[in-house]
Tab-separated table of C-alpha atoms in Angstrom:
chain	number	residue	atom	x	y	z
W	1	MET	CA	196.727	67.928	-80.864
W	2	VAL	CA	193.579	65.947	-81.598
W	3	GLU	CA	192.908	64.203	-84.916
W	4	LYS	CA	189.548	63.535	-86.566
W	5	VAL	CA	188.788	61.706	-89.819
W	6	ILE	CA	185.692	62.476	-91.909
W	7	THR	CA	184.784	59.932	-94.604
W	8	LEU	CA	182.940	61.198	-97.664
W	9	ASP	CA	180.379	58.597	-98.747
W	10	ASN	CA	178.168	58.874	-101.845
W	11	VAL	CA	179.850	62.133	-102.872
W	12	SER	CA	181.401	63.159	-106.176
W	13	LEU	CA	184.840	64.140	-104.884
W	14	ILE	CA	185.569	66.578	-107.712
W	15	ASP	CA	182.238	68.339	-107.182
W	16	PHE	CA	182.603	68.530	-103.400
W	17	LEU	CA	186.351	69.035	-102.907
W	18	GLY	CA	186.738	71.239	-105.979
W	19	VAL	CA	189.383	71.187	-108.697
W	20	GLU	CA	192.721	70.277	-107.070
W	21	ASN	CA	190.873	70.209	-103.721
W	22	ASN	CA	190.499	73.998	-103.798
W	23	ASN	CA	187.315	73.981	-101.673
W	24	ILE	CA	189.048	72.154	-98.828
W	25	LYS	CA	192.162	74.309	-99.223
W	26	GLU	CA	189.872	77.317	-98.736
W	27	VAL	CA	188.619	75.855	-95.459
W	28	ALA	CA	192.184	75.021	-94.380
W	29	ALA	CA	193.299	78.600	-95.081
W	30	ALA	CA	190.607	79.883	-92.712
W	31	PHE	CA	192.036	77.756	-89.870
W	32	PRO	CA	195.846	78.216	-90.014
W	33	MET	CA	196.315	76.735	-86.539
W	34	SER	CA	194.892	73.391	-87.688
W	35	LYS	CA	195.955	70.951	-90.367
W	36	ILE	CA	193.347	69.748	-92.893
W	37	ILE	CA	194.395	67.093	-95.410
W	38	SER	CA	192.213	65.480	-98.072
W	39	ARG	CA	193.200	62.051	-99.387
W	40	GLY	CA	190.781	60.027	-101.476
W	41	ASN	CA	187.414	60.120	-99.770
W	42	GLU	CA	188.854	61.004	-96.360
W	43	ILE	CA	189.439	64.402	-94.775
W	44	ARG	CA	191.878	64.375	-91.818
W	45	ILE	CA	191.769	67.251	-89.360
W	46	LYS	CA	194.448	67.870	-86.713
W	47	GLY	CA	194.073	70.658	-84.181
W	48	THR	CA	192.575	71.650	-80.864
W	49	THR	CA	189.215	70.204	-79.867
W	50	PRO	CA	187.288	73.536	-80.124
W	51	GLU	CA	188.730	74.297	-83.565
W	52	ILE	CA	188.093	70.767	-84.855
W	53	SER	CA	184.495	71.155	-83.695
W	54	ARG	CA	184.139	74.404	-85.703
W	55	ILE	CA	185.720	72.853	-88.805
W	56	THR	CA	183.464	69.801	-88.519
W	57	ASP	CA	180.375	72.016	-88.290
W	58	ILE	CA	181.424	73.861	-91.451
W	59	LEU	CA	182.159	70.633	-93.334
W	60	ASP	CA	178.790	69.213	-92.225
W	61	SER	CA	177.084	72.344	-93.561
W	62	LEU	CA	178.991	72.062	-96.843
W	63	LEU	CA	178.019	68.392	-97.154
W	64	GLU	CA	174.368	69.241	-96.488
W	65	HIS	CA	174.538	71.970	-99.135
W	66	TYR	CA	176.116	69.551	-101.631
W	67	GLN	CA	173.533	66.830	-100.949
W	68	LYS	CA	170.741	69.339	-101.551
W	69	TYR	CA	172.080	71.156	-104.603
W	70	GLY	CA	174.538	68.666	-106.140
W	71	LYS	CA	177.230	71.320	-106.382
W	72	LEU	CA	179.653	73.281	-104.199
W	73	THR	CA	181.235	76.498	-105.438
W	74	HIS	CA	183.950	78.792	-104.101
W	75	GLU	CA	181.227	81.294	-103.194
W	76	ASN	CA	179.357	78.633	-101.190
W	77	VAL	CA	182.493	77.819	-99.199
W	78	GLN	CA	183.119	81.498	-98.503
W	79	SER	CA	179.514	81.922	-97.385
W	80	TYR	CA	179.709	79.121	-94.833
W	81	LEU	CA	183.116	80.265	-93.614
W	82	ARG	CA	181.557	83.650	-92.899
W	83	ASN	CA	178.970	81.698	-90.902
W	84	THR	CA	176.079	83.211	-92.856
W	85	GLU	CA	172.836	81.295	-92.765
W	86	SER	CA	171.631	82.518	-96.149
W	87	GLU	CA	172.571	80.740	-99.361
W	88	PRO	CA	174.215	82.578	-102.282
W	89	VAL	CA	171.498	84.030	-104.461
W	90	ALA	CA	173.083	82.874	-107.720
W	91	VAL	CA	172.952	79.243	-106.654
W	92	VAL	CA	169.780	79.070	-104.601
W	93	PRO	CA	166.773	80.581	-106.355
W	94	THR	CA	163.736	81.467	-104.295
W	95	ASP	CA	161.408	79.877	-106.864
W	96	ASP	CA	158.925	77.635	-105.012
W	97	GLU	CA	158.429	75.543	-108.132
W	98	VAL	CA	161.939	74.044	-108.083
W	99	LEU	CA	161.593	70.271	-107.722
W	100	VAL	CA	165.205	69.143	-107.452
W	101	TYR	CA	168.625	70.733	-107.558
W	102	GLY	CA	170.227	68.207	-109.856
W	103	THR	CA	173.797	67.298	-110.736
W	104	LYS	CA	176.221	70.085	-111.627
W	105	GLY	CA	173.781	72.606	-110.174
W	106	VAL	CA	171.085	71.900	-112.757
W	107	ILE	CA	167.690	73.136	-111.598
W	108	VAL	CA	164.840	70.723	-112.323
W	109	ARG	CA	161.380	72.270	-112.341
W	110	ALA	CA	158.059	72.044	-114.132
W	111	LYS	CA	158.404	73.855	-117.462
W	112	THR	CA	154.770	73.982	-118.580
W	113	ALA	CA	151.361	74.576	-117.013
W	114	ASN	CA	150.358	70.915	-117.188
W	115	GLN	CA	153.686	69.736	-115.803
W	116	GLN	CA	153.106	72.103	-112.876
W	117	ARG	CA	149.599	70.693	-112.533
W	118	LEU	CA	151.107	67.197	-112.343
W	119	VAL	CA	153.291	68.396	-109.458
W	120	GLU	CA	150.317	69.912	-107.639
W	121	VAL	CA	148.017	66.923	-108.204
W	122	SER	CA	150.716	64.521	-106.967
W	123	GLU	CA	150.927	66.505	-103.740
W	124	LYS	CA	147.187	66.169	-103.243
W	125	TYR	CA	146.569	62.538	-104.272
W	126	ASP	CA	148.386	59.268	-103.521
W	127	LEU	CA	147.616	57.854	-106.980
W	128	VAL	CA	147.919	59.949	-110.150
W	129	PHE	CA	147.512	59.148	-113.853
W	130	ALA	CA	149.505	61.428	-116.194
W	131	VAL	CA	148.600	60.836	-119.832
W	132	GLY	CA	149.970	62.629	-122.875
W	133	PRO	CA	152.020	62.333	-126.085
W	134	ALA	CA	155.773	61.917	-126.429
W	135	GLY	CA	157.987	64.780	-125.343
W	136	THR	CA	155.590	66.335	-122.839
W	137	GLY	CA	157.860	65.616	-119.869
W	138	LYS	CA	155.589	63.065	-118.160
W	139	THR	CA	158.352	60.675	-117.166
W	140	TYR	CA	160.949	63.327	-116.367
W	141	THR	CA	158.593	65.315	-114.160
W	142	ALA	CA	157.357	62.168	-112.401
W	143	VAL	CA	160.940	61.061	-111.681
W	144	ALA	CA	161.747	64.535	-110.309
W	145	ILE	CA	158.711	64.407	-108.008
W	146	ALA	CA	159.846	61.002	-106.727
W	147	VAL	CA	163.454	62.150	-106.185
W	148	ARG	CA	162.195	65.182	-104.279
W	149	ALA	CA	160.129	62.910	-102.029
W	150	LEU	CA	163.211	60.753	-101.347
W	151	LYS	CA	165.422	63.759	-100.601
W	152	ASN	CA	162.764	65.220	-98.290
W	153	LYS	CA	162.462	61.832	-96.531
W	154	GLU	CA	158.791	61.639	-97.525
W	155	ALA	CA	159.535	58.200	-98.998
W	156	ARG	CA	162.083	55.584	-98.015
W	157	LYS	CA	162.612	54.304	-101.531
W	158	ILE	CA	161.716	54.856	-105.170
W	159	ILE	CA	160.454	52.025	-107.350
W	160	ILE	CA	160.316	52.686	-111.088
W	161	THR	CA	158.906	50.091	-113.440
W	162	ARG	CA	157.945	49.639	-117.092
W	163	PRO	CA	156.314	46.829	-119.047
W	164	ALA	CA	159.006	45.235	-121.214
W	165	VAL	CA	157.097	45.786	-124.462
W	166	GLU	CA	158.490	48.057	-127.154
W	167	ALA	CA	157.468	48.553	-130.788
W	168	GLY	CA	156.995	44.859	-131.511
W	169	GLU	CA	160.562	43.946	-130.594
W	170	ASN	CA	161.239	40.666	-128.815
W	171	LEU	CA	163.539	40.559	-125.800
W	172	GLY	CA	164.588	37.017	-126.646
W	173	PHE	CA	166.432	38.187	-129.738
W	174	LEU	CA	168.556	40.701	-127.843
W	175	PRO	CA	172.093	39.678	-126.792
W	176	GLY	CA	173.205	39.332	-123.156
W	177	ASP	CA	171.708	38.255	-119.846
W	178	LEU	CA	168.324	39.387	-118.536
W	179	LYS	CA	169.642	42.676	-117.105
W	180	GLU	CA	171.397	43.502	-120.373
W	181	LYS	CA	168.200	42.737	-122.286
W	182	ILE	CA	166.021	44.866	-120.010
W	183	ASP	CA	168.253	47.918	-119.393
W	184	PRO	CA	167.799	49.489	-122.864
W	185	TYR	CA	164.035	49.659	-122.220
W	186	LEU	CA	164.675	51.444	-118.922
W	187	ARG	CA	167.305	53.844	-120.324
W	188	PRO	CA	165.045	56.947	-120.229
W	189	ILE	CA	164.620	56.386	-116.482
W	190	TYR	CA	168.381	56.184	-115.924
W	191	ASP	CA	168.874	59.323	-118.035
W	192	ALA	CA	166.438	61.283	-115.867
W	193	LEU	CA	168.037	60.052	-112.647
W	194	ASP	CA	171.511	60.945	-113.977
W	195	ASP	CA	170.346	64.567	-114.245
W	196	MET	CA	169.079	64.639	-110.672
W	197	ILE	CA	171.425	62.537	-108.513
W	198	PRO	CA	175.258	62.501	-108.507
W	199	ALA	CA	176.698	59.330	-110.041
W	200	GLU	CA	178.246	57.943	-106.840
W	201	LYS	CA	175.092	58.521	-104.836
W	202	LEU	CA	172.870	57.056	-107.558
W	203	LYS	CA	175.071	53.959	-107.636
W	204	TYR	CA	174.752	53.660	-103.852
W	205	TYR	CA	170.963	54.062	-104.031
W	206	ILE	CA	170.627	51.374	-106.707
W	207	GLU	CA	173.027	48.924	-105.057
W	208	ASN	CA	171.181	49.272	-101.741
W	209	ARG	CA	167.740	49.089	-103.397
W	210	ILE	CA	166.787	52.572	-102.237
W	211	ILE	CA	166.073	53.195	-105.909
W	212	GLU	CA	164.809	50.137	-107.733
W	213	ILE	CA	164.315	50.048	-111.498
W	214	ALA	CA	162.752	46.851	-112.788
W	215	PRO	CA	160.351	45.395	-115.366
W	216	LEU	CA	156.702	45.349	-114.340
W	217	ALA	CA	156.665	41.545	-114.104
W	218	TYR	CA	159.000	41.825	-111.088
W	219	MET	CA	156.280	43.622	-109.095
W	220	ARG	CA	153.969	40.615	-108.908
W	221	GLY	CA	153.296	39.390	-105.375
W	222	ARG	CA	154.935	42.382	-103.671
W	223	THR	CA	153.471	44.930	-101.262
W	224	LEU	CA	155.257	48.262	-101.639
W	225	ASN	CA	155.324	50.207	-98.367
W	226	ASN	CA	156.737	53.690	-97.681
W	227	ALA	CA	157.663	54.016	-101.336
W	228	PHE	CA	157.194	56.359	-104.265
W	229	ILE	CA	156.232	54.145	-107.191
W	230	LEU	CA	156.321	55.107	-110.867
W	231	LEU	CA	154.796	53.060	-113.677
W	232	ASP	CA	156.055	54.394	-116.990
W	233	GLU	CA	154.849	53.519	-120.532
W	234	ALA	CA	151.639	52.284	-118.916
W	235	GLN	CA	149.841	52.187	-122.273
W	236	ASN	CA	151.713	48.911	-122.864
W	237	THR	CA	150.274	47.158	-119.820
W	238	THR	CA	147.474	44.645	-120.209
W	239	PRO	CA	144.386	45.099	-118.005
W	240	MET	CA	145.606	42.298	-115.726
W	241	GLN	CA	149.062	43.854	-115.416
W	242	MET	CA	147.542	47.228	-114.574
W	243	LYS	CA	145.297	45.706	-111.908
W	244	MET	CA	148.294	43.847	-110.490
W	245	PHE	CA	150.299	47.071	-110.293
W	246	LEU	CA	147.488	49.109	-108.740
W	247	THR	CA	147.068	46.551	-105.964
W	248	ARG	CA	150.786	46.695	-105.004
W	249	MET	CA	150.452	49.986	-103.107
W	250	GLY	CA	151.058	49.592	-99.387
W	251	PRO	CA	150.828	51.990	-96.411
W	252	ASN	CA	152.451	55.429	-96.865
W	253	SER	CA	153.040	54.891	-100.580
W	254	LYS	CA	152.342	57.156	-103.530
W	255	ALA	CA	152.203	56.243	-107.216
W	256	ILE	CA	152.312	58.081	-110.538
W	257	ILE	CA	151.305	56.246	-113.715
W	258	THR	CA	152.415	57.779	-117.017
W	259	GLY	CA	151.468	56.770	-120.532
W	260	ASP	CA	150.741	57.794	-124.096
W	261	ARG	CA	147.504	56.605	-125.746
W	262	SER	CA	149.018	57.128	-129.209
W	263	GLN	CA	151.965	54.749	-128.721
W	264	ILE	CA	150.419	51.409	-127.777
W	265	ASP	CA	152.717	48.546	-128.808
W	266	LEU	CA	150.477	45.701	-127.643
W	267	PRO	CA	149.049	43.197	-130.153
W	268	LYS	CA	146.035	44.655	-131.974
W	269	HIS	CA	143.533	42.408	-130.211
W	270	GLN	CA	144.911	43.336	-126.745
W	271	ARG	CA	143.235	46.185	-124.860
W	272	SER	CA	145.531	48.669	-123.093
W	273	GLY	CA	145.448	48.492	-119.304
W	274	LEU	CA	146.008	52.252	-119.118
W	275	ILE	CA	142.955	53.133	-121.216
W	276	GLU	CA	140.792	50.670	-119.297
W	277	ALA	CA	142.016	51.882	-115.895
W	278	VAL	CA	141.313	55.541	-116.688
W	279	GLU	CA	137.763	54.624	-117.676
W	280	ILE	CA	137.124	52.363	-114.675
W	281	LEU	CA	138.703	54.609	-112.018
W	282	LYS	CA	137.725	58.078	-113.265
W	283	ASP	CA	134.994	58.548	-110.639
W	284	ILE	CA	136.969	57.327	-107.607
W	285	LYS	CA	137.768	60.093	-105.138
W	286	GLY	CA	141.401	60.218	-104.136
W	287	ILE	CA	142.795	59.487	-107.604
W	288	GLY	CA	144.185	62.357	-109.682
W	289	PHE	CA	144.192	62.635	-113.473
W	290	VAL	CA	146.393	64.985	-115.516
W	291	GLU	CA	146.201	65.318	-119.312
W	292	LEU	CA	149.226	66.712	-121.146
W	293	ASP	CA	149.160	67.764	-124.793
W	294	GLY	CA	151.233	69.285	-127.583
W	295	ARG	CA	151.574	72.556	-125.692
W	296	ASP	CA	153.685	70.727	-123.090
W	297	VAL	CA	156.277	69.395	-125.542
W	298	VAL	CA	159.735	70.447	-124.383
W	299	ARG	CA	161.814	68.662	-127.025
W	300	HIS	CA	162.799	70.012	-130.449
W	301	ARG	CA	160.199	72.411	-131.890
W	302	LEU	CA	159.500	69.924	-134.705
W	303	VAL	CA	158.258	67.336	-132.201
W	304	LYS	CA	155.333	69.585	-131.327
W	305	GLU	CA	154.474	70.018	-134.996
W	306	ILE	CA	154.800	66.275	-135.659
W	307	ILE	CA	152.427	65.453	-132.797
W	308	THR	CA	149.915	68.023	-134.034
W	309	ALA	CA	150.095	66.616	-137.575
W	310	TYR	CA	149.451	63.068	-136.366
W	311	GLU	CA	146.545	64.238	-134.202
W	312	ARG	CA	144.964	65.945	-137.254
W	313	ALA	CA	145.446	62.822	-139.339
W	314	GLU	CA	143.783	60.630	-136.706
W	315	LYS	CA	140.795	62.954	-136.478
């Protein structure tokens, strides 16, 4: 008998192997002449060469399915064992607007007309400004677009950055080292990524700098090639910071800049780099602009009413 070992890297073992390894037991039951054992992140197969080849093909298909959809069900395993090319309807919708099949089978898609417009504009232009109030899904949608590009191998890495300015708070007064000071400001980015990429794979991406999340100051002097770049909370950039960021784009890179004109935390005398950039660049061909508003709010229903009330007060 021949033995082959398959190592599962960047895979949530419980999601792929199933509870008590039931998914792999299902495969083993379909090949009674072979022996399939799962220990840790290794699957050992003992059998004849032709049968091992068939089992390997099935496991490769299951891994590809898991990497795409973030989930593997009993029905999926049965489908591949029957050697059917089609995916189970309950798990794989035919909706063209799906951006990412996230963790635990969560489907991430544009939920409003302007979010869908952001998706379409980002496909057309290499640089896009998405501006709108809190809760309109700017950041979440932008992260999903970037993750889709990474999964489709349209980008080699994702770089997500924010200016470290928040509501007048001073980083120097926070406890911990620099990373511990900065991470709370980047938490919304991590939350979005947690929804879209399994924990083990996200850890691998971050450790190997395939996904990089860093303060805007860390971008100075760099040229970002073959990357999908997101600048979040751009209303808190200064004009010089915005210019610095815009000139980081290298060959085969795309960028989405998101911000909220109503939540500028810069000193009163300091002009927002986002507002200035939109004015300066509005007539340049090849740059896309998307405006989101209260109709795009996807948080609690009161958020939409709060935003509307503040807009009336400002007018």
